[in-house]
Coordinates of C-alpha atoms and ligand atoms in Angstrom, one line a residue:
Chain A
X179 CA 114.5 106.9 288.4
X180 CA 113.8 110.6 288.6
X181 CA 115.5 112.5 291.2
X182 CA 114.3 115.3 292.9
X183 CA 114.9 117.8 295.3
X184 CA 111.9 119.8 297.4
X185 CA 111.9 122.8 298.6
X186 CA 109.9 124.6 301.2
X187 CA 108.6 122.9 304.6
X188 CA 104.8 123.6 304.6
X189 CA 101.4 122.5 303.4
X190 CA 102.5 121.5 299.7
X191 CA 106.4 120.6 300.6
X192 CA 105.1 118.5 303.5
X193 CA 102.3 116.7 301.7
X194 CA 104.5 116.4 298.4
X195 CA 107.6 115.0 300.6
X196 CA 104.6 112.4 302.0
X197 CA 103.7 111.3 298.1
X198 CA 107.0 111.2 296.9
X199 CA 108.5 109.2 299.5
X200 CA 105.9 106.2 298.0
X201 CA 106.5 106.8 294.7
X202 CA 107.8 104.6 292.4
X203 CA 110.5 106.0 290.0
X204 CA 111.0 108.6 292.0
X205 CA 113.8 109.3 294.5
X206 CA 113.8 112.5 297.0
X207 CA 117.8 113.2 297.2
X208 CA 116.8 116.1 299.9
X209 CA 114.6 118.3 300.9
X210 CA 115.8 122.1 301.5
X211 CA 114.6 124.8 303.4
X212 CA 115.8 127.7 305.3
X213 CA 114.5 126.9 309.1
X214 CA 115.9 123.6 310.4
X215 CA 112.4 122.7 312.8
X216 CA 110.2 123.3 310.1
X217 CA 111.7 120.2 308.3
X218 CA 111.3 117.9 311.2
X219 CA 108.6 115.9 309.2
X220 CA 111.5 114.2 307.6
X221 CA 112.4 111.5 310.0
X222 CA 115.8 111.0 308.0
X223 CA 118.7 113.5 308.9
X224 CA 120.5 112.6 305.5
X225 CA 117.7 114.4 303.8
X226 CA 117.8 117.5 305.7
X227 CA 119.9 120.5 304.0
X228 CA 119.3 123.8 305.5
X229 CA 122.1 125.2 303.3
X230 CA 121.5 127.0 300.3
X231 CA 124.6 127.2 299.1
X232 CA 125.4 124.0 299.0
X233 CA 122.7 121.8 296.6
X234 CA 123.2 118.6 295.1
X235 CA 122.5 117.5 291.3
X236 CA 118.7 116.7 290.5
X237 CA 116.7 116.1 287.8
X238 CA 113.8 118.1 289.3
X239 CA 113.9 120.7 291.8
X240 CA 110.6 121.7 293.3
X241 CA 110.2 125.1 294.9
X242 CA 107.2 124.7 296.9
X243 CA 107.3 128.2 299.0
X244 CA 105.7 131.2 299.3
X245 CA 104.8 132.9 296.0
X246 CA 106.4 136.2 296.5
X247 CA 109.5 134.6 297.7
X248 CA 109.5 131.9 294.2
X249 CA 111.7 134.7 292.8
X250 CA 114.0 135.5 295.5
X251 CA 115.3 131.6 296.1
X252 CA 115.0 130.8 292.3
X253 CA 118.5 132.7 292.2
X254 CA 120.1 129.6 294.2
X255 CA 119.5 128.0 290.9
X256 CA 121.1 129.9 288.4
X257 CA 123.8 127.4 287.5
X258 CA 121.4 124.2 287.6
X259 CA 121.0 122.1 284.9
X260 CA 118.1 120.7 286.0
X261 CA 114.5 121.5 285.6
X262 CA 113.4 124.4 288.3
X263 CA 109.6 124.4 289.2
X264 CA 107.1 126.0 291.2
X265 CA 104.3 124.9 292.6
X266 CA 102.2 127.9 292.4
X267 CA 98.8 128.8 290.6
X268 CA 98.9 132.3 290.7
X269 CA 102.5 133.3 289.8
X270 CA 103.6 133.1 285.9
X271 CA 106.8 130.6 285.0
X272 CA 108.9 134.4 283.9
X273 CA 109.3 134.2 287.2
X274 CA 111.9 132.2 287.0
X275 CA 112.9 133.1 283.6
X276 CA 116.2 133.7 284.9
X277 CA 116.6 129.8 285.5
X278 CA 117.8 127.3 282.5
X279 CA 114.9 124.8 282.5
X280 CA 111.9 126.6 284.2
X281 CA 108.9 124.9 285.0
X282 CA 105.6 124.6 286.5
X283 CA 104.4 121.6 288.5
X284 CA 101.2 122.7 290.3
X285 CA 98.8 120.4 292.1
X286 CA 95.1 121.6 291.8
X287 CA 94.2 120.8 295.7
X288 CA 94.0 122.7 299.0
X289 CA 96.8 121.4 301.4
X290 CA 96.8 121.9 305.3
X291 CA 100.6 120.8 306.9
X292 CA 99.1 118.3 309.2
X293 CA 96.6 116.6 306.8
X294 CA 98.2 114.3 304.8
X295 CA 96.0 113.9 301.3
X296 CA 96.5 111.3 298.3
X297 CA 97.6 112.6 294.8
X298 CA 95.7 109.9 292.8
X299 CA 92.8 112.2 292.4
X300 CA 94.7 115.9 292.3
X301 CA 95.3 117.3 288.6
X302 CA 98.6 118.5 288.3
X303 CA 98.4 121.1 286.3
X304 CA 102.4 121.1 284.1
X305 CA 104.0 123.8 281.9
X306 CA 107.3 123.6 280.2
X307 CA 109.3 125.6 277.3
X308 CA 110.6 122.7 275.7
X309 CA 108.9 119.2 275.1
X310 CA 111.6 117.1 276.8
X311 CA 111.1 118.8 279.8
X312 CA 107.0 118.8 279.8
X313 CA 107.7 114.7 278.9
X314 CA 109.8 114.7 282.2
X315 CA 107.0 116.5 284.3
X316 CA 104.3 114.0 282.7
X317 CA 106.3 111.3 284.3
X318 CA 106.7 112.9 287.7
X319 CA 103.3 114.0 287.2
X320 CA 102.1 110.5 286.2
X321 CA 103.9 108.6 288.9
X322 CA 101.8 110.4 291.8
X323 CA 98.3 111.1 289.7
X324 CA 95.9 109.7 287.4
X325 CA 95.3 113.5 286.2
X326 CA 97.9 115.4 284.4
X327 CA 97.1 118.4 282.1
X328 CA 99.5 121.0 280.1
X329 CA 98.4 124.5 281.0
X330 CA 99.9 127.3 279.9
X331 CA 100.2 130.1 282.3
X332 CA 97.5 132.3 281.3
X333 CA 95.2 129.0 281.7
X334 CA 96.4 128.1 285.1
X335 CA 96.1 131.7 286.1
X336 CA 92.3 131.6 285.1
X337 CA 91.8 128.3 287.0
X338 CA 93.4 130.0 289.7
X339 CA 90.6 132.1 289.7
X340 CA 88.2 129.7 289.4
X341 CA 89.6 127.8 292.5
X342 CA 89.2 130.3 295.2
X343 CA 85.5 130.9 294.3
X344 CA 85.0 127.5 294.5
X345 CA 87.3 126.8 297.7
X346 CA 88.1 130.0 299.6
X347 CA 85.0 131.6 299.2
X348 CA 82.6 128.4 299.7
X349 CA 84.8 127.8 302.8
X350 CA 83.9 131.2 304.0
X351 CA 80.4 130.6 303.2
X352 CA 81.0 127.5 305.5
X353 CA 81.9 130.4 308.3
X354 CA 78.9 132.0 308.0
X355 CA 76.8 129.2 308.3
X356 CA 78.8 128.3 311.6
X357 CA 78.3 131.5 312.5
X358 CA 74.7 131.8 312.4
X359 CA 74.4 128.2 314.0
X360 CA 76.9 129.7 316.9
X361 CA 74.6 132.7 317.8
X362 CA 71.6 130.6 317.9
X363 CA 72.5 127.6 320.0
X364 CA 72.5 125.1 317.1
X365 CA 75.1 122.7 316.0
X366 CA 77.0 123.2 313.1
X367 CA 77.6 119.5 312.9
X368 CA 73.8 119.1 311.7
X369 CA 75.0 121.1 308.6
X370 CA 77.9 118.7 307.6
X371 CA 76.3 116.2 305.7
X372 CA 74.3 118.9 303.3
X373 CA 77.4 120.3 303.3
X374 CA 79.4 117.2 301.9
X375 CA 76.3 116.4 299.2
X376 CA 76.2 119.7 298.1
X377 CA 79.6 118.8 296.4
X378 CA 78.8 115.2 295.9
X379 CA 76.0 116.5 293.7
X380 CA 78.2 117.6 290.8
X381 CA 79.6 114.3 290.4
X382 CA 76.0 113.7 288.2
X383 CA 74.6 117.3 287.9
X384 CA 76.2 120.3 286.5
X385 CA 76.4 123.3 289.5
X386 CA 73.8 124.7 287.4
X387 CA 71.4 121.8 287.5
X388 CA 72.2 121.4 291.2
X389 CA 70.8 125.0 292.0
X390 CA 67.8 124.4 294.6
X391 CA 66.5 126.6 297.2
X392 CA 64.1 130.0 297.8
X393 CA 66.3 132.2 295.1
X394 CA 65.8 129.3 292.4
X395 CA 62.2 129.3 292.9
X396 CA 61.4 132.8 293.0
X397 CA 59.8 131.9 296.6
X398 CA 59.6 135.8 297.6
X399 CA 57.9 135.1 301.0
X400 CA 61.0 132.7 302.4
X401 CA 63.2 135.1 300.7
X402 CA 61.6 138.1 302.9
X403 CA 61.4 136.0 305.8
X404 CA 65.3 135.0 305.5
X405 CA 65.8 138.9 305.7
X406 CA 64.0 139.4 308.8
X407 CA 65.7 136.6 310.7
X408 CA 69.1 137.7 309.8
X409 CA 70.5 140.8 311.5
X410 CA 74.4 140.9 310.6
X411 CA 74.5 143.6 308.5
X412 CA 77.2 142.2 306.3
X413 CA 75.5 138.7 306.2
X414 CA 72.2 140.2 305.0
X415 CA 74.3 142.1 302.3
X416 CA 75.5 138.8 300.7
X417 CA 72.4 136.8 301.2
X418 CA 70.5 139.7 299.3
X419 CA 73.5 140.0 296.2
X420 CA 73.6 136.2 296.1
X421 CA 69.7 135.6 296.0
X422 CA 69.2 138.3 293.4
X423 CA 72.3 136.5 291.3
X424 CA 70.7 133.3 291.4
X425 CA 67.3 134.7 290.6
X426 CA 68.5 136.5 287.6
X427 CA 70.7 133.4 286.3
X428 CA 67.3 130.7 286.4
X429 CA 65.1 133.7 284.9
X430 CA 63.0 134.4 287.8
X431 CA 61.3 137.8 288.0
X432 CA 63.3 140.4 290.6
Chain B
X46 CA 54.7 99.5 314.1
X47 CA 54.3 103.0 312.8
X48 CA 51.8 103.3 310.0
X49 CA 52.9 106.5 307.9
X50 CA 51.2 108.0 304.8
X51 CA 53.3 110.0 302.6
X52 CA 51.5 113.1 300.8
X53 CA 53.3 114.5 297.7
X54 CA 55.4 113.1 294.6
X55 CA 58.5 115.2 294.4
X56 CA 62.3 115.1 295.6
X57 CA 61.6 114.7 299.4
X58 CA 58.2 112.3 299.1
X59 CA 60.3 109.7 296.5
X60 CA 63.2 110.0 298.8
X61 CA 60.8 109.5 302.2
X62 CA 59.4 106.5 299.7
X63 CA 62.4 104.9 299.1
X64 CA 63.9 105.0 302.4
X65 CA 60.6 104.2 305.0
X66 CA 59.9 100.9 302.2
X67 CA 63.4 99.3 303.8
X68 CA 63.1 100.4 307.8
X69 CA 62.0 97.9 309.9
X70 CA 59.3 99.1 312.0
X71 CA 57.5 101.4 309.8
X72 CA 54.6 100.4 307.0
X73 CA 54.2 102.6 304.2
X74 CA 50.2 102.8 304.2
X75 CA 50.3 104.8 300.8
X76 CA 51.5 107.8 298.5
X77 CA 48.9 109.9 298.2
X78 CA 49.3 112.5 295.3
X79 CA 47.1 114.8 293.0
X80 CA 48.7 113.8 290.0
X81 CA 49.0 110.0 289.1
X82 CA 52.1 110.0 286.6
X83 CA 54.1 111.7 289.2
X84 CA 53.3 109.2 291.3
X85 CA 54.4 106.2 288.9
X86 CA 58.0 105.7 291.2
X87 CA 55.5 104.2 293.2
X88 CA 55.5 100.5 291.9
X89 CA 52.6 98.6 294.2
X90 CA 49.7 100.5 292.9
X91 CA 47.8 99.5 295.5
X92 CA 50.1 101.8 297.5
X93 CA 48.8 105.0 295.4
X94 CA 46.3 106.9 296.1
X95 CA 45.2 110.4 294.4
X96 CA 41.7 110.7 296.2
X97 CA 42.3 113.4 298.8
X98 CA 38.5 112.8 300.5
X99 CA 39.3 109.4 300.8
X100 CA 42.5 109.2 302.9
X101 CA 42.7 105.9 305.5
X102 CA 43.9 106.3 309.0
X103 CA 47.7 106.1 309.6
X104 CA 50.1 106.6 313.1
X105 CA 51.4 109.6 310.7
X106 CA 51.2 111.6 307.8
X107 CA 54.0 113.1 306.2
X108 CA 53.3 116.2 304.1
X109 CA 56.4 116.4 301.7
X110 CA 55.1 119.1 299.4
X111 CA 55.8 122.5 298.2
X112 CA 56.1 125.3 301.1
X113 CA 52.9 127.3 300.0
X114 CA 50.8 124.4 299.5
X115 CA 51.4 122.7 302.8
X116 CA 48.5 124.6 304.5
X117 CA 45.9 124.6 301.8
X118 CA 46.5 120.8 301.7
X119 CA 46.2 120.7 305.7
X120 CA 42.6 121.1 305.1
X121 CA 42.2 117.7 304.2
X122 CA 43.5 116.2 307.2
X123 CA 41.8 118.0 309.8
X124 CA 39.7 115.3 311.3
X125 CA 42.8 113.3 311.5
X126 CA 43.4 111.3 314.5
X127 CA 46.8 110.9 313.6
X128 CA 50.3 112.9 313.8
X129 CA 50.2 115.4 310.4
X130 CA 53.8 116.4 310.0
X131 CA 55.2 118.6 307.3
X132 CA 58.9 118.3 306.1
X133 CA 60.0 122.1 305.5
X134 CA 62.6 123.7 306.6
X135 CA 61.2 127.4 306.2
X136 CA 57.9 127.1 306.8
X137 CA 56.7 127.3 310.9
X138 CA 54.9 124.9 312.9
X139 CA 51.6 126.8 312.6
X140 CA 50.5 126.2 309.4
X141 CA 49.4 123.2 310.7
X142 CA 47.4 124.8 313.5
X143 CA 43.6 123.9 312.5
X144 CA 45.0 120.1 313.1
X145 CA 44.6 117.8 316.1
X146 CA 48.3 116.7 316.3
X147 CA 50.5 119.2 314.3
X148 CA 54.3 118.3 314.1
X149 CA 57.4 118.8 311.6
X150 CA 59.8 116.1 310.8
X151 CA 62.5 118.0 308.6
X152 CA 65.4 116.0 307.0
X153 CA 68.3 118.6 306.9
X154 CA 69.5 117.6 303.5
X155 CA 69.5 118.3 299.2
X156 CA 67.1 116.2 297.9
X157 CA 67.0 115.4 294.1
X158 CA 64.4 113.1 292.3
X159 CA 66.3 110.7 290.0
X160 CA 69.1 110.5 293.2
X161 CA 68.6 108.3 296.2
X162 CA 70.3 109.2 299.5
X163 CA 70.6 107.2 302.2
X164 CA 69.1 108.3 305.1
X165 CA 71.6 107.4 307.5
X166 CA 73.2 110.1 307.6
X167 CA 70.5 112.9 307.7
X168 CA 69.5 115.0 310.6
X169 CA 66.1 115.1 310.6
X170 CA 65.2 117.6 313.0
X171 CA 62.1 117.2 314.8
X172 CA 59.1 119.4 317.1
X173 CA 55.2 118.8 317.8
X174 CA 53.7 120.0 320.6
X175 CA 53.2 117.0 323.3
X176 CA 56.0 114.7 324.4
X177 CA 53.5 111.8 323.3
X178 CA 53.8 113.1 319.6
X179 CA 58.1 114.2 320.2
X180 CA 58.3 110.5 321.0
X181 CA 56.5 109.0 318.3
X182 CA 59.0 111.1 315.8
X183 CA 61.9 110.1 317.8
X184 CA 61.3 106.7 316.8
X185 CA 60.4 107.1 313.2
X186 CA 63.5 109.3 312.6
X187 CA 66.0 107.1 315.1
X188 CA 64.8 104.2 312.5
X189 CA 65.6 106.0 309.7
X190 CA 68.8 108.3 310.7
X191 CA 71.3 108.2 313.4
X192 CA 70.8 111.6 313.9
X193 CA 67.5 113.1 315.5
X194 CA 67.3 116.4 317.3
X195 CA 64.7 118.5 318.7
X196 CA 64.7 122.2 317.6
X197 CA 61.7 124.6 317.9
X198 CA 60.1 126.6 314.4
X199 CA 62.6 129.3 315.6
X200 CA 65.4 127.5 315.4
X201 CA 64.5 125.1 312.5
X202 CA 64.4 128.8 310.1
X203 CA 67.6 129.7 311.5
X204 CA 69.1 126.5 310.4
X205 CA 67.4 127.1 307.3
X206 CA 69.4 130.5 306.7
X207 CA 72.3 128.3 307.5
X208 CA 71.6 125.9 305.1
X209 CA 70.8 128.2 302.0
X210 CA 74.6 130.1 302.6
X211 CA 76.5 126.7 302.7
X212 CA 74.3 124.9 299.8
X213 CA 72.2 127.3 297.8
X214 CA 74.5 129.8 297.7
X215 CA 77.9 127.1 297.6
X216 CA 76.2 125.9 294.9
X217 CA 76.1 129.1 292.6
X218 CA 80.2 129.6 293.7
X219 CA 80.4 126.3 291.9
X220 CA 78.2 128.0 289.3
X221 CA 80.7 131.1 288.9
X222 CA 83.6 128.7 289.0
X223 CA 82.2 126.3 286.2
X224 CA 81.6 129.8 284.1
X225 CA 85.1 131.1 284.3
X226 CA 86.2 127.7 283.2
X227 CA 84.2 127.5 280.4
X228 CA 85.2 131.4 279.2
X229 CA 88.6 130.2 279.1
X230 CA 88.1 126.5 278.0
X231 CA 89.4 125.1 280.6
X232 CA 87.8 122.0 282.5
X233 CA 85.8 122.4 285.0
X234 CA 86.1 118.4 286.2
X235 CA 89.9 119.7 287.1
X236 CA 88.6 121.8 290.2
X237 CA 86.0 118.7 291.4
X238 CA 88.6 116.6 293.9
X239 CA 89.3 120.7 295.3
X240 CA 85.7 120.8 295.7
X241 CA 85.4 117.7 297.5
X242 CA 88.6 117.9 299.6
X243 CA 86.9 121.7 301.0
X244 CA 83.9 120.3 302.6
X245 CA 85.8 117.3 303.5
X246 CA 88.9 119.1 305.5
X247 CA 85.4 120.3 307.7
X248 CA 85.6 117.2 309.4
X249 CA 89.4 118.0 310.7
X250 CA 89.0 122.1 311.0
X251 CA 86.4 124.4 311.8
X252 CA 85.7 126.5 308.9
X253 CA 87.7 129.4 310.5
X254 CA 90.5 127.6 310.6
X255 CA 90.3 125.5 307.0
X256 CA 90.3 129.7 305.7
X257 CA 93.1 129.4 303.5
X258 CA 93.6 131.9 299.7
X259 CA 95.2 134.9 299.0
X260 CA 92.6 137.4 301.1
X261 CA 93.6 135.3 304.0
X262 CA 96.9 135.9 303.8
X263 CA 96.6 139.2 303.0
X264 CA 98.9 138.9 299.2
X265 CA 97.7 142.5 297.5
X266 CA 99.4 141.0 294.5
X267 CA 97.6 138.6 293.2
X268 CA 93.8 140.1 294.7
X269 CA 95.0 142.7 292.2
X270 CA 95.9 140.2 289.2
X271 CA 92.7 138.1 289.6
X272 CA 90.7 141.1 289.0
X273 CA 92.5 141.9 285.9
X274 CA 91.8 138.9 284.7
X275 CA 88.2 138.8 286.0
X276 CA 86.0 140.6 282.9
X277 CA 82.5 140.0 284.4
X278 CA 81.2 142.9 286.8
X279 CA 79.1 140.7 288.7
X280 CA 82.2 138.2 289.3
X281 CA 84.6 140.9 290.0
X282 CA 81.8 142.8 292.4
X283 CA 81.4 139.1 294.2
X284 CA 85.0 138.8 294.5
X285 CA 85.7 141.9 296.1
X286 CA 82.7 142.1 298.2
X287 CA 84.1 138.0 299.3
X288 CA 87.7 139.4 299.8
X289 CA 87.1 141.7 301.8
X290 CA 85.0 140.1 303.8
X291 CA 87.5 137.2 304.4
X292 CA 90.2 139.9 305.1
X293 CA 87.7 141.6 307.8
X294 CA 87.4 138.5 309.7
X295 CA 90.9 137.2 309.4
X296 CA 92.6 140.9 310.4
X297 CA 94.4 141.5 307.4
X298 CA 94.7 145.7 306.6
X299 CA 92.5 146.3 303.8
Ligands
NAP615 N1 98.4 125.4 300.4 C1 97.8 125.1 299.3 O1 96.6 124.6 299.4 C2 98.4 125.2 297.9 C3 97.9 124.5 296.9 C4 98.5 124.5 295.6 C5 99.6 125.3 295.4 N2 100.1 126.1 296.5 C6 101.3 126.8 296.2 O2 102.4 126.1 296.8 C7 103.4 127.1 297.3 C8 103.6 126.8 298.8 O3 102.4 127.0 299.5 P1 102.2 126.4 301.0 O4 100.8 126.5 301.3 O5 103.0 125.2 301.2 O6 102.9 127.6 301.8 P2 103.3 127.6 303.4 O7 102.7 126.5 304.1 O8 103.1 129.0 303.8 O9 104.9 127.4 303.3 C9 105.7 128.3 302.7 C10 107.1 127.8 302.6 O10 107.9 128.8 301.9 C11 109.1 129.0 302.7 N3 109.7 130.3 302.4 C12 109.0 131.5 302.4 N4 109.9 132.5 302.1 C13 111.1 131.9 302.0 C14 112.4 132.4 301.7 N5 112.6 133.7 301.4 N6 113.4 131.5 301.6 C15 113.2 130.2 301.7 N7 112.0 129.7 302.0 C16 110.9 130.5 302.1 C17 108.7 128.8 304.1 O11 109.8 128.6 304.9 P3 109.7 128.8 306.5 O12 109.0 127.6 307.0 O13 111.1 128.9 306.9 O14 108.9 130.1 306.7 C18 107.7 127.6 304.0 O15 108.5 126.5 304.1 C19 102.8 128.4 297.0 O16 103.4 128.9 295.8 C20 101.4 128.2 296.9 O17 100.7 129.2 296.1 C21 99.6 126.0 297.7
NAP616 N1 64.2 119.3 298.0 C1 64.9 119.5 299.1 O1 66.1 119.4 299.1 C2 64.2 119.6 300.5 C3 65.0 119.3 301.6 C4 64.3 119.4 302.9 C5 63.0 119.8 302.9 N2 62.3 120.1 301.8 C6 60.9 120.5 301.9 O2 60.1 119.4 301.5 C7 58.9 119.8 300.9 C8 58.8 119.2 299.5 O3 59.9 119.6 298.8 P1 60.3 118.9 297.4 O4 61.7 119.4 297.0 O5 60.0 117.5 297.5 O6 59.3 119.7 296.4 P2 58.9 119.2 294.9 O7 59.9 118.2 294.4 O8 58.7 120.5 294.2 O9 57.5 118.5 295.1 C9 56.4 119.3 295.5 C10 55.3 118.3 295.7 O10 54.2 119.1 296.3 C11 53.0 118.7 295.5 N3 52.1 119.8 295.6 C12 52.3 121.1 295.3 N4 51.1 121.8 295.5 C13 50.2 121.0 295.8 C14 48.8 121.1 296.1 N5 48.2 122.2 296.0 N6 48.1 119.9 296.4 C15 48.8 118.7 296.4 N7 50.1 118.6 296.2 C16 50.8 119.7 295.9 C17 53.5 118.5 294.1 O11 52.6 117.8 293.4 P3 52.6 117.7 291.8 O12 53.7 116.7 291.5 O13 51.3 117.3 291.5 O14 52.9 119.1 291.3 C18 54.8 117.7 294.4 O15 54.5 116.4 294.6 C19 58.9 121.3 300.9 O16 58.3 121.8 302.1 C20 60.4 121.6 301.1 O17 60.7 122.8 301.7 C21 62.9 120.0 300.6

């Protein structure tokens, strides 16, 4: 049985506390954070502890908060011996080099506080500095996921990257979309199942496969016509840098 | 019973093929093509037809072919008695205006070849110009989709627009994010349930609110470290150009 301790009390606390609680192997002794009614998602008082003073043994301690305050409440766990880690893509383990068994434990999903998601399909993405500890995290890791990978930091930085272009940045493309359905009368709603097969494409096609559209097939005249129907100035900035990028990565002519 | 006819051989006509063959109601009359081998998906040949001065009478014919071919191919259809329909997206309602009963009949969807989508789902958005003709699309869409609307050519290229920011240009995010992957070896199947999970959450938030990623919340730090560790200058310009923008609309300083 692997104990563990969570703390934090939003999207990735709340939806790891959800996971954990079903696991089997795993026990949650308590879940810790510094604002008493932001842990009321845990029905049982016993594992409330808003004190951070005062933290029971674990084998795992999970510090799912903010990533510029990782550092900051990683000092509560100085004198632990168990493993310490963070659930963050973008912050490096040396973060918590101060720590004696730092870790990284980070699931590769986007988590909202009152959606609650299932881990069989989120990579968790481990690191560890020794291999009894990375063996430890592969069981945790194993117990809520069919996908567990040992990334170094560097790596999981890079992926990181990778993630917001694919998430943040396609979700703001998503808000443009609604946006120019919103100034013309139409319903956004007729763009939701394009939306949800533009993703399910790259379950048999690579992205690059997938590409379709005016910018793929060097179609000039919907291209110009695009243009004139869109005034935003912003909006026609990234419709004309995006275009051209496409163009120029299938070979067509600018 | 609607008689249909179904002009053209490519992602939209085998998809049209596939799904019209199992609706009750409708009789597929034929698949009428210039090039025979393209038409082989076809498996009645008596359904196949590449003899454009001899096409037989039908309720409607669906032009599903390429954007700048759709009024050169009009021509053959002008002493048509029936409903001529074309299935684009960008292209207005006028091409068709030497015919006798013009009309569009535009599934709002990412059509591939070799993958069948089920209809269902689809908006096919819909406009000719007598309620005799909106009526007879009504009927062939309801028995194809659950969703049927009736939008004007002004409105059908708006949601064009719409359509190439969430899947054209989605698509080459994916594009960038499967690159920076393989530059670091790292992959790109990892980021594919994140993927998923960002157009699903769509069905929960509006896109404003699903916004989540470090320009949302503003974090300096790591917009700073992702372009250190960005090398391309297309990437980096995208990723500044997308920050920003995020930040702009979600009143962060810049
Ligand atoms: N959201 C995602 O999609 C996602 C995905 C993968 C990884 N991550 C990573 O997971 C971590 C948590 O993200 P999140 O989305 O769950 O964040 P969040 O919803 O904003 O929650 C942040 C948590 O950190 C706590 N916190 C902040 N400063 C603190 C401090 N000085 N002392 C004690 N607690 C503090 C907050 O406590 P209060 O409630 O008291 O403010 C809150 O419980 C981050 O490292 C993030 O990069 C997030
Ligand atoms: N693909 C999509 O995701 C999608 C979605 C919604 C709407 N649409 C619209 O649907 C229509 C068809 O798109 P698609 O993706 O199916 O195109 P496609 O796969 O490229 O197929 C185009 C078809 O048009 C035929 N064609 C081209 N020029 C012709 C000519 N001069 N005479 C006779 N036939 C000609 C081609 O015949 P050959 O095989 O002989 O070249 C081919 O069968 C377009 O208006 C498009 O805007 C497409």
């Amino acid at each position: 049985m692997i104990s563990v301790i969570i703390v934090g009390s939003g999207n990735v606390a709340q939806n790891l506390f959800h996971a954990l609680q079903q696991t089997v192997g795993v026990n949650i002794k308590q879940v810790l954070g510094r604002n008493k009614t932001h842990l009321q998602f845990v029905k049982n008082d016993k594992l409330v502890n808003t004190d951070f003073t005062k933290i029971p043994t674990a084998d795992i301690y999970i510090l799912a908060i903010s990533d510029d305050a990782i550092g900051i409440v990683a000092e509560h766990f100085k004198n632990k011996e168990g493993l310490v880690v963070h659930t963050s893509g973008a912050t490096p383990v040396e973060v918590l080099s101060s720590l004696k068994r730092p870790g990284i434990f980070y699931p590769l999903q986007t988590f909202t506080k009152g959606k609650i998601v299932s881990f069989n399909n989120i990579p968790i993405c481990i690191e560890a500095n020794d291999d009894k500890d990375v063996k430890l995290l592969y069981k945790l890791g194993n117990a809520l996921s069919k996908t567990v990978v040992e990334i170094d930091s560097d790596q999981r930085k890079t992926l990181h990257v990778a993630a917001v272009f694919v998430n943040n940045f396609t979700n703001y493309l998503y808000t443009l979309g609604a946006e120019i359905c919103e100034e013309h009368q139409i319903d956004f709603n007729l763009l939701k199942p394009l939306i949800t097969e533009t993703a399910a494409k790259l379950e048999d096609l690579s992205p690059l496969q997938a590409q379709t559209g005016p910018a793929k097939r060097g179609d000039q005249k919907t291209l110009h016509n695009h243009l004139q129907i869109i005034k935003d100035k912003h909006q026609r900035e990234l419709y004309t840098l995006l275009s051209n990028a496409i163009k120029e990565k299938h070979g067509k002519e600018l």
